[in-house]
Amino acid sequence: MASIIRVDQIAACEGQEVTVQGWVYNRTDKGKLVFLLVRDGSGFVQCVAFKGDLDAALFDRLVRLPQESSVIVTGPVRADKRAPGVPGGYEIGVKQIEIVQEAADDYPMALKEHGVDFALDHRHLWIRMPSQWAILRIRSTVIAAIREWFDTHGFINMDTPILTPAACEGTTTLFETPYFDEGLAYLAQSGQLYNEADIMAFGKVYCFGPTFRAEKSKTRRHLTEFWMVEPEIAFCDLDQLMEIEEQFVTHIVKRVLRERLPELKSLGRDITRLEKIEPPFPRISYDDAAKILQEAYDATDDPEKKELLKFEWGMDFGAPHETELTSRFDKPLLVYGYPTAVKAFYMEPWPGRPEVCKSVDLLAPEGYGEIIGGSERMSSHDLLLQRLHEHQLPEEAFKWYLDLRKYGSVPHSGFGMGVERTVAWLCGIEHIREAIAYPRTIKRVYP
Ligand code: 4AD
Ligand code: MG
């Protein structure tokens, strides 16, 4: 009996008779030959059926077999450079084929161009297509690499709550839900505040889960539900944090290059851009970034570009600013020391410059913009209390958080990395909605 293999292992099976279980992604007939491009979840492989090898009635069904029919194919593996597929370069000569189900012949995601809204309405089927399949395979590896790095660097995984009593990242993007007799609860915008409690027990921790922002912004970088990994480290300052970030991001890129090269290639990704990612990453202060933007503004005569680049000290960066800054570097860029006013309430002030805070954003190359936001956290109880009031946050809900500054406060830092933005960068795709299986945006909760 032929052994059942997965297509991503096919190179090791050359010359052997194997069985592949999957779905017909594409079919072409050439007289006595039918070429089936079969996908099995791990890859796409060409299966060639020759009329003389099969029962006449069965061959007849193959000629008409609709896309997405499920099949079990058995036959020998042959190397052939021309054979399409992922990884490609191999085909199976069909000795036997069982048609598990002949799919209905009105497949909505048939092989032609579809509008984005149509594709998103059929996301449950769209994920079968090679590009979407490749992106989500890469996502899975990114997630594995994230956990691998923290698990091998002394971090404890802590799961922080999703139902929370207060805002972490600003009150304007909170999803609220009635919560029994307790009034309102909010979907977590970040697990950071709990992580800060956790490090005082465990030293180094990370949480990793779904994160919710009622973002009104309809951009290609915003989802209302996304996945964020958030490490937090006790006795860690801003410089040490930046070192961790560059080691961590490099690890993810390297593992993706090692394990997902066929998928990256199938997406047409320029691999050489990713191969350059190595520590150290360039670091610039917000002040210097503001100067660079001013220079770029002065240097252009294009009124449209001028409009986009308009910037003054104190503003947060928009996408065009981030793109301009990162266009000067091959590697991710660390920008530190943002104005206190554009950042969250919990950031440690810059010594001697209270208008600046010890924050750092990591901006991905090639115009992908911020994928990590982080900072050193405020360690003084009294200053934190004052900040909570300035931000009109309810002191009652933050009582436990203030406790952390009463009982053994230490300098500490952490960051949050968005999985979808990272995946979009690594895959080189336009919009982060393709970097998650079922995207949630202001206009979409289906399917
Ligand atoms: O910069 P943010 O808002 O930082 C925090 O939430 C901190 N509490 C994290 C921490 O220090 N523990 O978000 C961090 C990252 C962003 O850089 C981005 O990658 C991602 O989360 N992100 C989003 N991704 C998709 N859609 C959105 N609406 C996002 N908002 C943030
Ligand atoms: Mg941010």
mmCIF file of N, CA and C in Angstrom, residues 159-270:
data_model
loop_
_atom_site.group_PDB
_atom_site.id
_atom_site.type_symbol
_atom_site.label_atom_id
_atom_site.label_comp_id
_atom_site.label_asym_id
_atom_site.label_seq_id
_atom_site.Cartn_x
_atom_site.Cartn_y
_atom_site.Cartn_z
ATOM 1 N N ASP A 159 -1.694 34.614 30.785
ATOM 2 C CA ASP A 159 -2.875 34.999 30.014
ATOM 3 C C ASP A 159 -3.610 36.091 30.765
ATOM 4 N N THR A 160 -3.725 37.234 30.135
ATOM 5 C CA THR A 160 -4.369 38.379 30.784
ATOM 6 C C THR A 160 -5.844 38.420 30.373
ATOM 7 N N PRO A 161 -6.691 39.044 31.190
ATOM 8 C CA PRO A 161 -8.130 38.985 30.900
ATOM 9 C C PRO A 161 -8.540 39.783 29.664
ATOM 10 N N ILE A 162 -9.603 39.324 29.045
ATOM 11 C CA ILE A 162 -10.184 40.037 27.902
ATOM 12 C C ILE A 162 -11.290 40.965 28.383
ATOM 13 N N LEU A 163 -12.010 40.566 29.411
ATOM 14 C CA LEU A 163 -13.008 41.462 30.002
ATOM 15 C C LEU A 163 -12.314 42.271 31.094
ATOM 16 N N THR A 164 -12.282 43.580 30.914
ATOM 17 C CA THR A 164 -11.501 44.421 31.827
ATOM 18 C C THR A 164 -12.340 45.594 32.341
ATOM 19 N N PRO A 165 -11.918 46.166 33.487
ATOM 20 C CA PRO A 165 -12.713 47.246 34.068
ATOM 21 C C PRO A 165 -12.383 48.642 33.549
ATOM 22 N N ALA A 166 -11.301 48.799 32.736
ATOM 23 C CA ALA A 166 -10.895 50.164 32.374
ATOM 24 C C ALA A 166 -10.069 50.183 31.095
ATOM 25 N N ALA A 167 -9.829 51.404 30.604
ATOM 26 C CA ALA A 167 -9.054 51.594 29.382
ATOM 27 C C ALA A 167 -7.560 51.457 29.672
ATOM 28 N N CYS A 168 -6.800 51.017 28.657
ATOM 29 C CA CYS A 168 -5.346 51.029 28.767
ATOM 30 C C CYS A 168 -4.782 51.978 27.720
ATOM 31 N N GLU A 169 -5.332 51.929 26.522
ATOM 32 C CA GLU A 169 -4.783 52.704 25.402
ATOM 33 C C GLU A 169 -5.744 53.798 24.938
ATOM 34 N N GLY A 170 -6.343 54.513 25.866
ATOM 35 C CA GLY A 170 -7.214 55.620 25.467
ATOM 36 C C GLY A 170 -8.672 55.191 25.446
ATOM 37 N N THR A 171 -9.519 56.108 25.897
ATOM 38 C CA THR A 171 -10.927 55.758 26.102
ATOM 39 C C THR A 171 -11.752 55.795 24.817
ATOM 40 N N THR A 172 -11.176 56.322 23.737
ATOM 41 C CA THR A 172 -11.991 56.493 22.531
ATOM 42 C C THR A 172 -12.140 55.209 21.723
ATOM 43 N N THR A 173 -11.329 54.199 22.002
ATOM 44 C CA THR A 173 -11.415 52.985 21.189
ATOM 45 C C THR A 173 -11.859 51.773 22.004
ATOM 46 N N LEU A 174 -12.671 52.028 23.030
ATOM 47 C CA LEU A 174 -13.121 50.928 23.889
ATOM 48 C C LEU A 174 -14.396 50.279 23.365
ATOM 49 N N PHE A 175 -14.408 48.962 23.348
ATOM 50 C CA PHE A 175 -15.654 48.220 23.133
ATOM 51 C C PHE A 175 -16.238 47.943 24.503
ATOM 52 N N GLU A 176 -17.491 48.288 24.715
ATOM 53 C CA GLU A 176 -18.047 48.036 26.038
ATOM 54 C C GLU A 176 -19.148 46.997 25.985
ATOM 55 N N THR A 177 -19.345 46.367 27.122
ATOM 56 C CA THR A 177 -20.402 45.369 27.222
ATOM 57 C C THR A 177 -20.996 45.432 28.620
ATOM 58 N N PRO A 178 -22.319 45.288 28.727
ATOM 59 C CA PRO A 178 -22.923 45.270 30.059
ATOM 60 C C PRO A 178 -22.365 44.101 30.848
ATOM 61 N N TYR A 179 -22.118 44.301 32.145
ATOM 62 C CA TYR A 179 -21.529 43.233 32.938
ATOM 63 C C TYR A 179 -22.300 43.052 34.247
ATOM 64 N N PHE A 180 -23.361 42.268 34.169
ATOM 65 C CA PHE A 180 -24.194 41.938 35.329
ATOM 66 C C PHE A 180 -24.472 43.174 36.185
ATOM 67 N N ASP A 181 -24.238 43.070 37.494
ATOM 68 C CA ASP A 181 -24.533 44.212 38.375
ATOM 69 C C ASP A 181 -23.356 45.164 38.503
ATOM 70 N N GLU A 182 -22.274 44.877 37.747
ATOM 71 C CA GLU A 182 -21.041 45.662 37.911
ATOM 72 C C GLU A 182 -20.972 46.857 36.971
ATOM 73 N N GLY A 183 -22.041 47.069 36.229
ATOM 74 C CA GLY A 183 -21.999 48.176 35.256
ATOM 75 C C GLY A 183 -21.405 47.709 33.944
ATOM 76 N N LEU A 184 -20.416 48.447 33.442
ATOM 77 C CA LEU A 184 -19.838 48.117 32.145
ATOM 78 C C LEU A 184 -18.488 47.435 32.304
ATOM 79 N N ALA A 185 -18.227 46.500 31.385
ATOM 80 C CA ALA A 185 -16.872 45.955 31.247
ATOM 81 C C ALA A 185 -16.418 46.293 29.827
ATOM 82 N N TYR A 186 -15.109 46.217 29.602
ATOM 83 C CA TYR A 186 -14.551 46.601 28.305
ATOM 84 C C TYR A 186 -13.672 45.482 27.763
ATOM 85 N N LEU A 187 -13.698 45.299 26.455
ATOM 86 C CA LEU A 187 -12.825 44.297 25.834
ATOM 87 C C LEU A 187 -11.394 44.827 25.848
ATOM 88 N N ALA A 188 -10.454 43.941 26.168
ATOM 89 C CA ALA A 188 -9.071 44.374 26.404
ATOM 90 C C ALA A 188 -8.451 45.048 25.183
ATOM 91 N N GLN A 189 -7.862 46.218 25.415
ATOM 92 C CA GLN A 189 -7.086 46.930 24.388
ATOM 93 C C GLN A 189 -5.628 46.525 24.462
ATOM 94 N N SER A 190 -5.266 45.839 25.544
ATOM 95 C CA SER A 190 -3.872 45.494 25.817
ATOM 96 C C SER A 190 -3.844 44.730 27.127
ATOM 97 N N GLY A 191 -2.902 43.805 27.253
ATOM 98 C CA GLY A 191 -2.763 43.089 28.527
ATOM 99 C C GLY A 191 -1.680 43.696 29.393
ATOM 100 N N GLN A 192 -1.130 44.793 28.925
ATOM 101 C CA GLN A 192 0.069 45.369 29.535
ATOM 102 C C GLN A 192 -0.043 45.627 31.043
ATOM 103 N N LEU A 193 -1.154 46.239 31.455
ATOM 104 C CA LEU A 193 -1.233 46.631 32.862
ATOM 105 C C LEU A 193 -1.156 45.399 33.765
ATOM 106 N N TYR A 194 -1.784 44.304 33.324
ATOM 107 C CA TYR A 194 -1.704 43.053 34.098
ATOM 108 C C TYR A 194 -0.294 42.484 34.039
ATOM 109 N N ASN A 195 0.330 42.611 32.854
ATOM 110 C CA ASN A 195 1.715 42.148 32.738
ATOM 111 C C ASN A 195 2.611 42.865 33.739
ATOM 112 N N GLU A 196 2.336 44.138 33.980
ATOM 113 C CA GLU A 196 3.159 44.901 34.926
ATOM 114 C C GLU A 196 3.022 44.324 36.333
ATOM 115 N N ALA A 197 1.812 43.847 36.658
ATOM 116 C CA ALA A 197 1.655 43.171 37.950
ATOM 117 C C ALA A 197 2.398 41.835 37.918
ATOM 118 N N ASP A 198 2.284 41.134 36.792
ATOM 119 C CA ASP A 198 2.857 39.785 36.688
ATOM 120 C C ASP A 198 4.386 39.786 36.810
ATOM 121 N N ILE A 199 5.054 40.825 36.268
ATOM 122 C CA ILE A 199 6.526 40.802 36.351
ATOM 123 C C ILE A 199 7.018 40.963 37.779
ATOM 124 N N MET A 200 6.196 41.600 38.627
ATOM 125 C CA MET A 200 6.640 41.752 40.012
ATOM 126 C C MET A 200 6.566 40.398 40.733
ATOM 127 N N ALA A 201 5.895 39.434 40.107
ATOM 128 C CA ALA A 201 5.891 38.064 40.632
ATOM 129 C C ALA A 201 6.827 37.146 39.850
ATOM 130 N N PHE A 202 6.987 37.388 38.533
ATOM 131 C CA PHE A 202 7.714 36.437 37.676
ATOM 132 C C PHE A 202 8.932 37.024 36.954
ATOM 133 N N GLY A 203 9.158 38.302 37.054
ATOM 134 C CA GLY A 203 10.350 38.906 36.446
ATOM 135 C C GLY A 203 10.203 39.268 34.974
ATOM 136 N N LYS A 204 9.966 38.238 34.147
ATOM 137 C CA LYS A 204 9.770 38.480 32.707
ATOM 138 C C LYS A 204 8.550 37.677 32.271
ATOM 139 N N VAL A 205 7.600 38.335 31.642
ATOM 140 C CA VAL A 205 6.386 37.629 31.220
ATOM 141 C C VAL A 205 6.002 38.082 29.812
ATOM 142 N N TYR A 206 5.112 37.296 29.185
ATOM 143 C CA TYR A 206 4.448 37.790 27.975
ATOM 144 C C TYR A 206 3.018 37.290 27.952
ATOM 145 N N CYS A 207 2.155 38.104 27.393
ATOM 146 C CA CYS A 207 0.797 37.650 27.120
ATOM 147 C C CYS A 207 0.608 37.698 25.612
ATOM 148 N N PHE A 208 -0.287 36.888 25.139
ATOM 149 C CA PHE A 208 -0.463 36.774 23.689
ATOM 150 C C PHE A 208 -1.916 36.422 23.426
ATOM 151 N N GLY A 209 -2.634 37.326 22.835
ATOM 152 C CA GLY A 209 -4.039 37.014 22.605
ATOM 153 C C GLY A 209 -4.723 38.039 21.740
ATOM 154 N N PRO A 210 -6.032 37.851 21.570
ATOM 155 C CA PRO A 210 -6.807 38.805 20.777
ATOM 156 C C PRO A 210 -6.946 40.126 21.525
ATOM 157 N N THR A 211 -6.941 41.186 20.788
ATOM 158 C CA THR A 211 -6.945 42.535 21.331
ATOM 159 C C THR A 211 -8.010 43.316 20.572
ATOM 160 N N PHE A 212 -8.681 44.217 21.272
ATOM 161 C CA PHE A 212 -9.846 44.859 20.658
ATOM 162 C C PHE A 212 -9.706 46.376 20.680
ATOM 163 N N ARG A 213 -9.965 46.983 19.552
ATOM 164 C CA ARG A 213 -9.963 48.457 19.479
ATOM 165 C C ARG A 213 -11.127 48.885 18.600
ATOM 166 N N ALA A 214 -11.989 49.693 19.167
ATOM 167 C CA ALA A 214 -13.099 50.219 18.376
ATOM 168 C C ALA A 214 -12.555 51.361 17.524
ATOM 169 N N GLU A 215 -11.622 51.011 16.635
ATOM 170 C CA GLU A 215 -10.934 52.005 15.805
ATOM 171 C C GLU A 215 -11.895 52.556 14.760
ATOM 172 N N LYS A 216 -12.075 53.850 14.770
ATOM 173 C CA LYS A 216 -12.909 54.443 13.724
ATOM 174 C C LYS A 216 -12.114 54.526 12.418
ATOM 175 N N SER A 217 -10.787 54.403 12.550
ATOM 176 C CA SER A 217 -9.944 54.577 11.365
ATOM 177 C C SER A 217 -10.090 53.419 10.390
ATOM 178 N N LYS A 218 -10.408 53.765 9.159
ATOM 179 C CA LYS A 218 -10.582 52.768 8.101
ATOM 180 C C LYS A 218 -9.319 52.749 7.260
ATOM 181 N N THR A 219 -8.240 52.215 7.795
ATOM 182 C CA THR A 219 -6.999 52.192 7.029
ATOM 183 C C THR A 219 -6.604 50.753 6.769
ATOM 184 N N ARG A 220 -5.547 50.596 5.952
ATOM 185 C CA ARG A 220 -5.098 49.235 5.668
ATOM 186 C C ARG A 220 -4.275 48.645 6.806
ATOM 187 N N ARG A 221 -4.115 49.424 7.896
ATOM 188 C CA ARG A 221 -3.345 48.947 9.041
ATOM 189 C C ARG A 221 -4.191 48.708 10.278
ATOM 190 N N HIS A 222 -5.483 48.926 10.189
ATOM 191 C CA HIS A 222 -6.315 48.827 11.386
ATOM 192 C C HIS A 222 -7.379 47.741 11.292
ATOM 193 N N LEU A 223 -7.437 46.937 12.324
ATOM 194 C CA LEU A 223 -8.521 45.981 12.513
ATOM 195 C C LEU A 223 -9.174 46.328 13.845
ATOM 196 N N THR A 224 -10.400 45.866 14.058
ATOM 197 C CA THR A 224 -11.012 46.085 15.368
ATOM 198 C C THR A 224 -10.663 44.946 16.323
ATOM 199 N N GLU A 225 -10.311 43.785 15.736
ATOM 200 C CA GLU A 225 -9.838 42.649 16.535
ATOM 201 C C GLU A 225 -8.530 42.186 15.916
ATOM 202 N N PHE A 226 -7.461 42.219 16.682
ATOM 203 C CA PHE A 226 -6.172 41.769 16.148
ATOM 204 C C PHE A 226 -5.440 41.020 17.245
ATOM 205 N N TRP A 227 -4.339 40.392 16.884
ATOM 206 C CA TRP A 227 -3.570 39.619 17.872
ATOM 207 C C TRP A 227 -2.310 40.369 18.225
ATOM 208 N N MET A 228 -2.097 40.483 19.517
ATOM 209 C CA MET A 228 -0.921 41.227 19.969
ATOM 210 C C MET A 228 -0.151 40.365 20.973
ATOM 211 N N VAL A 229 1.164 40.369 20.832
ATOM 212 C CA VAL A 229 2.016 39.732 21.834
ATOM 213 C C VAL A 229 2.674 40.847 22.627
ATOM 214 N N GLU A 230 2.647 40.708 23.948
ATOM 215 C CA GLU A 230 3.162 41.771 24.807
ATOM 216 C C GLU A 230 4.090 41.220 25.879
ATOM 217 N N PRO A 231 5.400 41.417 25.707
ATOM 218 C CA PRO A 231 6.332 41.071 26.772
ATOM 219 C C PRO A 231 6.476 42.238 27.739
ATOM 220 N N GLU A 232 6.818 41.924 28.965
ATOM 221 C CA GLU A 232 7.071 42.945 29.980
ATOM 222 C C GLU A 232 8.242 42.448 30.824
ATOM 223 N N ILE A 233 9.153 43.363 31.168
ATOM 224 C CA ILE A 233 10.390 42.936 31.819
ATOM 225 C C ILE A 233 10.702 43.862 32.999
ATOM 226 N N ALA A 234 10.947 43.256 34.174
ATOM 227 C CA ALA A 234 11.350 44.031 35.354
ATOM 228 C C ALA A 234 12.832 44.371 35.263
ATOM 229 N N PHE A 235 13.229 45.446 35.875
ATOM 230 C CA PHE A 235 14.626 45.905 35.848
ATOM 231 C C PHE A 235 15.127 46.041 34.406
ATOM 232 N N CYS A 236 14.369 46.728 33.596
ATOM 233 C CA CYS A 236 14.726 46.875 32.183
ATOM 234 C C CYS A 236 14.451 48.317 31.775
ATOM 235 N N ASP A 237 15.454 48.965 31.180
ATOM 236 C CA ASP A 237 15.244 50.344 30.742
ATOM 237 C C ASP A 237 15.025 50.400 29.224
ATOM 238 N N LEU A 238 14.884 51.604 28.715
ATOM 239 C CA LEU A 238 14.536 51.765 27.302
ATOM 240 C C LEU A 238 15.595 51.162 26.367
ATOM 241 N N ASP A 239 16.880 51.368 26.691
ATOM 242 C CA ASP A 239 17.944 50.829 25.831
ATOM 243 C C ASP A 239 17.907 49.303 25.788
ATOM 244 N N GLN A 240 17.715 48.710 26.967
ATOM 245 C CA GLN A 240 17.650 47.245 27.020
ATOM 246 C C GLN A 240 16.428 46.735 26.242
ATOM 247 N N LEU A 241 15.354 47.500 26.315
ATOM 248 C CA LEU A 241 14.134 47.117 25.595
ATOM 249 C C LEU A 241 14.384 47.090 24.089
ATOM 250 N N MET A 242 15.095 48.106 23.593
ATOM 251 C CA MET A 242 15.363 48.168 22.152
ATOM 252 C C MET A 242 16.214 46.985 21.699
ATOM 253 N N GLU A 243 17.137 46.585 22.556
ATOM 254 C CA GLU A 243 17.959 45.400 22.213
ATOM 255 C C GLU A 243 17.104 44.153 22.114
ATOM 256 N N ILE A 244 16.186 44.012 23.062
ATOM 257 C CA ILE A 244 15.294 42.849 23.023
ATOM 258 C C ILE A 244 14.464 42.873 21.734
ATOM 259 N N GLU A 245 13.949 44.029 21.384
ATOM 260 C CA GLU A 245 13.100 44.127 20.195
ATOM 261 C C GLU A 245 13.840 43.684 18.935
ATOM 262 N N GLU A 246 15.089 44.124 18.787
ATOM 263 C CA GLU A 246 15.778 43.771 17.540
ATOM 264 C C GLU A 246 16.152 42.286 17.500
ATOM 265 N N GLN A 247 16.495 41.718 18.647
ATOM 266 C CA GLN A 247 16.777 40.276 18.688
ATOM 267 C C GLN A 247 15.520 39.473 18.344
ATOM 268 N N PHE A 248 14.433 39.891 18.950
ATOM 269 C CA PHE A 248 13.157 39.194 18.805
ATOM 270 C C PHE A 248 12.650 39.241 17.352
ATOM 271 N N VAL A 249 12.655 40.421 16.773
ATOM 272 C CA VAL A 249 12.150 40.569 15.395
ATOM 273 C C VAL A 249 13.039 39.786 14.420
ATOM 274 N N THR A 250 14.342 39.839 14.646
ATOM 275 C CA THR A 250 15.258 39.106 13.768
ATOM 276 C C THR A 250 14.980 37.604 13.842
ATOM 277 N N HIS A 251 14.732 37.124 15.046
ATOM 278 C CA HIS A 251 14.427 35.699 15.202
ATOM 279 C C HIS A 251 13.197 35.295 14.381
ATOM 280 N N ILE A 252 12.172 36.118 14.414
ATOM 281 C CA ILE A 252 10.943 35.809 13.677
ATOM 282 C C ILE A 252 11.226 35.759 12.175
ATOM 283 N N VAL A 253 11.945 36.771 11.688
ATOM 284 C CA VAL A 253 12.241 36.831 10.252
ATOM 285 C C VAL A 253 13.039 35.594 9.830
ATOM 286 N N LYS A 254 14.033 35.240 10.634
ATOM 287 C CA LYS A 254 14.886 34.103 10.275
ATOM 288 C C LYS A 254 14.101 32.791 10.238
ATOM 289 N N ARG A 255 13.226 32.611 11.218
ATOM 290 C CA ARG A 255 12.466 31.350 11.218
ATOM 291 C C ARG A 255 11.510 31.287 10.033
ATOM 292 N N VAL A 256 10.902 32.409 9.694
ATOM 293 C CA VAL A 256 9.997 32.434 8.540
ATOM 294 C C VAL A 256 10.787 32.140 7.255
ATOM 295 N N LEU A 257 11.968 32.712 7.141
ATOM 296 C CA LEU A 257 12.789 32.439 5.948
ATOM 297 C C LEU A 257 13.183 30.961 5.886
ATOM 298 N N ARG A 258 13.425 30.383 7.047
ATOM 299 C CA ARG A 258 13.850 28.983 7.088
ATOM 300 C C ARG A 258 12.700 28.036 6.751
ATOM 301 N N GLU A 259 11.510 28.331 7.272
ATOM 302 C CA GLU A 259 10.415 27.363 7.157
ATOM 303 C C GLU A 259 9.387 27.674 6.083
ATOM 304 N N ARG A 260 9.343 28.904 5.624
ATOM 305 C CA ARG A 260 8.236 29.271 4.732
ATOM 306 C C ARG A 260 8.706 29.889 3.416
ATOM 307 N N LEU A 261 9.855 29.435 2.958
ATOM 308 C CA LEU A 261 10.371 29.980 1.702
ATOM 309 C C LEU A 261 9.441 29.708 0.508
ATOM 310 N N PRO A 262 8.907 28.482 0.353
ATOM 311 C CA PRO A 262 8.005 28.256 -0.793
ATOM 312 C C PRO A 262 6.802 29.194 -0.760
ATOM 313 N N GLU A 263 6.265 29.429 0.448
ATOM 314 C CA GLU A 263 5.097 30.309 0.560
ATOM 315 C C GLU A 263 5.482 31.745 0.208
ATOM 316 N N LEU A 264 6.633 32.207 0.726
ATOM 317 C CA LEU A 264 7.068 33.576 0.411
ATOM 318 C C LEU A 264 7.278 33.731 -1.083
ATOM 319 N N LYS A 265 7.900 32.728 -1.685
ATOM 320 C CA LYS A 265 8.144 32.799 -3.135
ATOM 321 C C LYS A 265 6.839 32.781 -3.907
ATOM 322 N N SER A 266 5.884 31.972 -3.443
ATOM 323 C CA SER A 266 4.603 31.903 -4.160
ATOM 324 C C SER A 266 3.874 33.240 -4.096
ATOM 325 N N LEU A 267 4.190 34.034 -3.071
ATOM 326 C CA LEU A 267 3.583 35.375 -2.966
ATOM 327 C C LEU A 267 4.363 36.410 -3.770
ATOM 328 N N GLY A 268 5.489 35.990 -4.327
ATOM 329 C CA GLY A 268 6.311 36.929 -5.085
ATOM 330 C C GLY A 268 7.099 37.872 -4.182
ATOM 331 N N ARG A 269 7.294 37.481 -2.911
ATOM 332 C CA ARG A 269 8.000 38.352 -1.970
ATOM 333 C C ARG A 269 9.464 38.469 -2.366
ATOM 334 N N ASP A 270 10.018 39.694 -2.289
ATOM 335 C CA ASP A 270 11.439 39.907 -2.510
ATOM 336 C C ASP A 270 12.180 39.452 -1.241
#
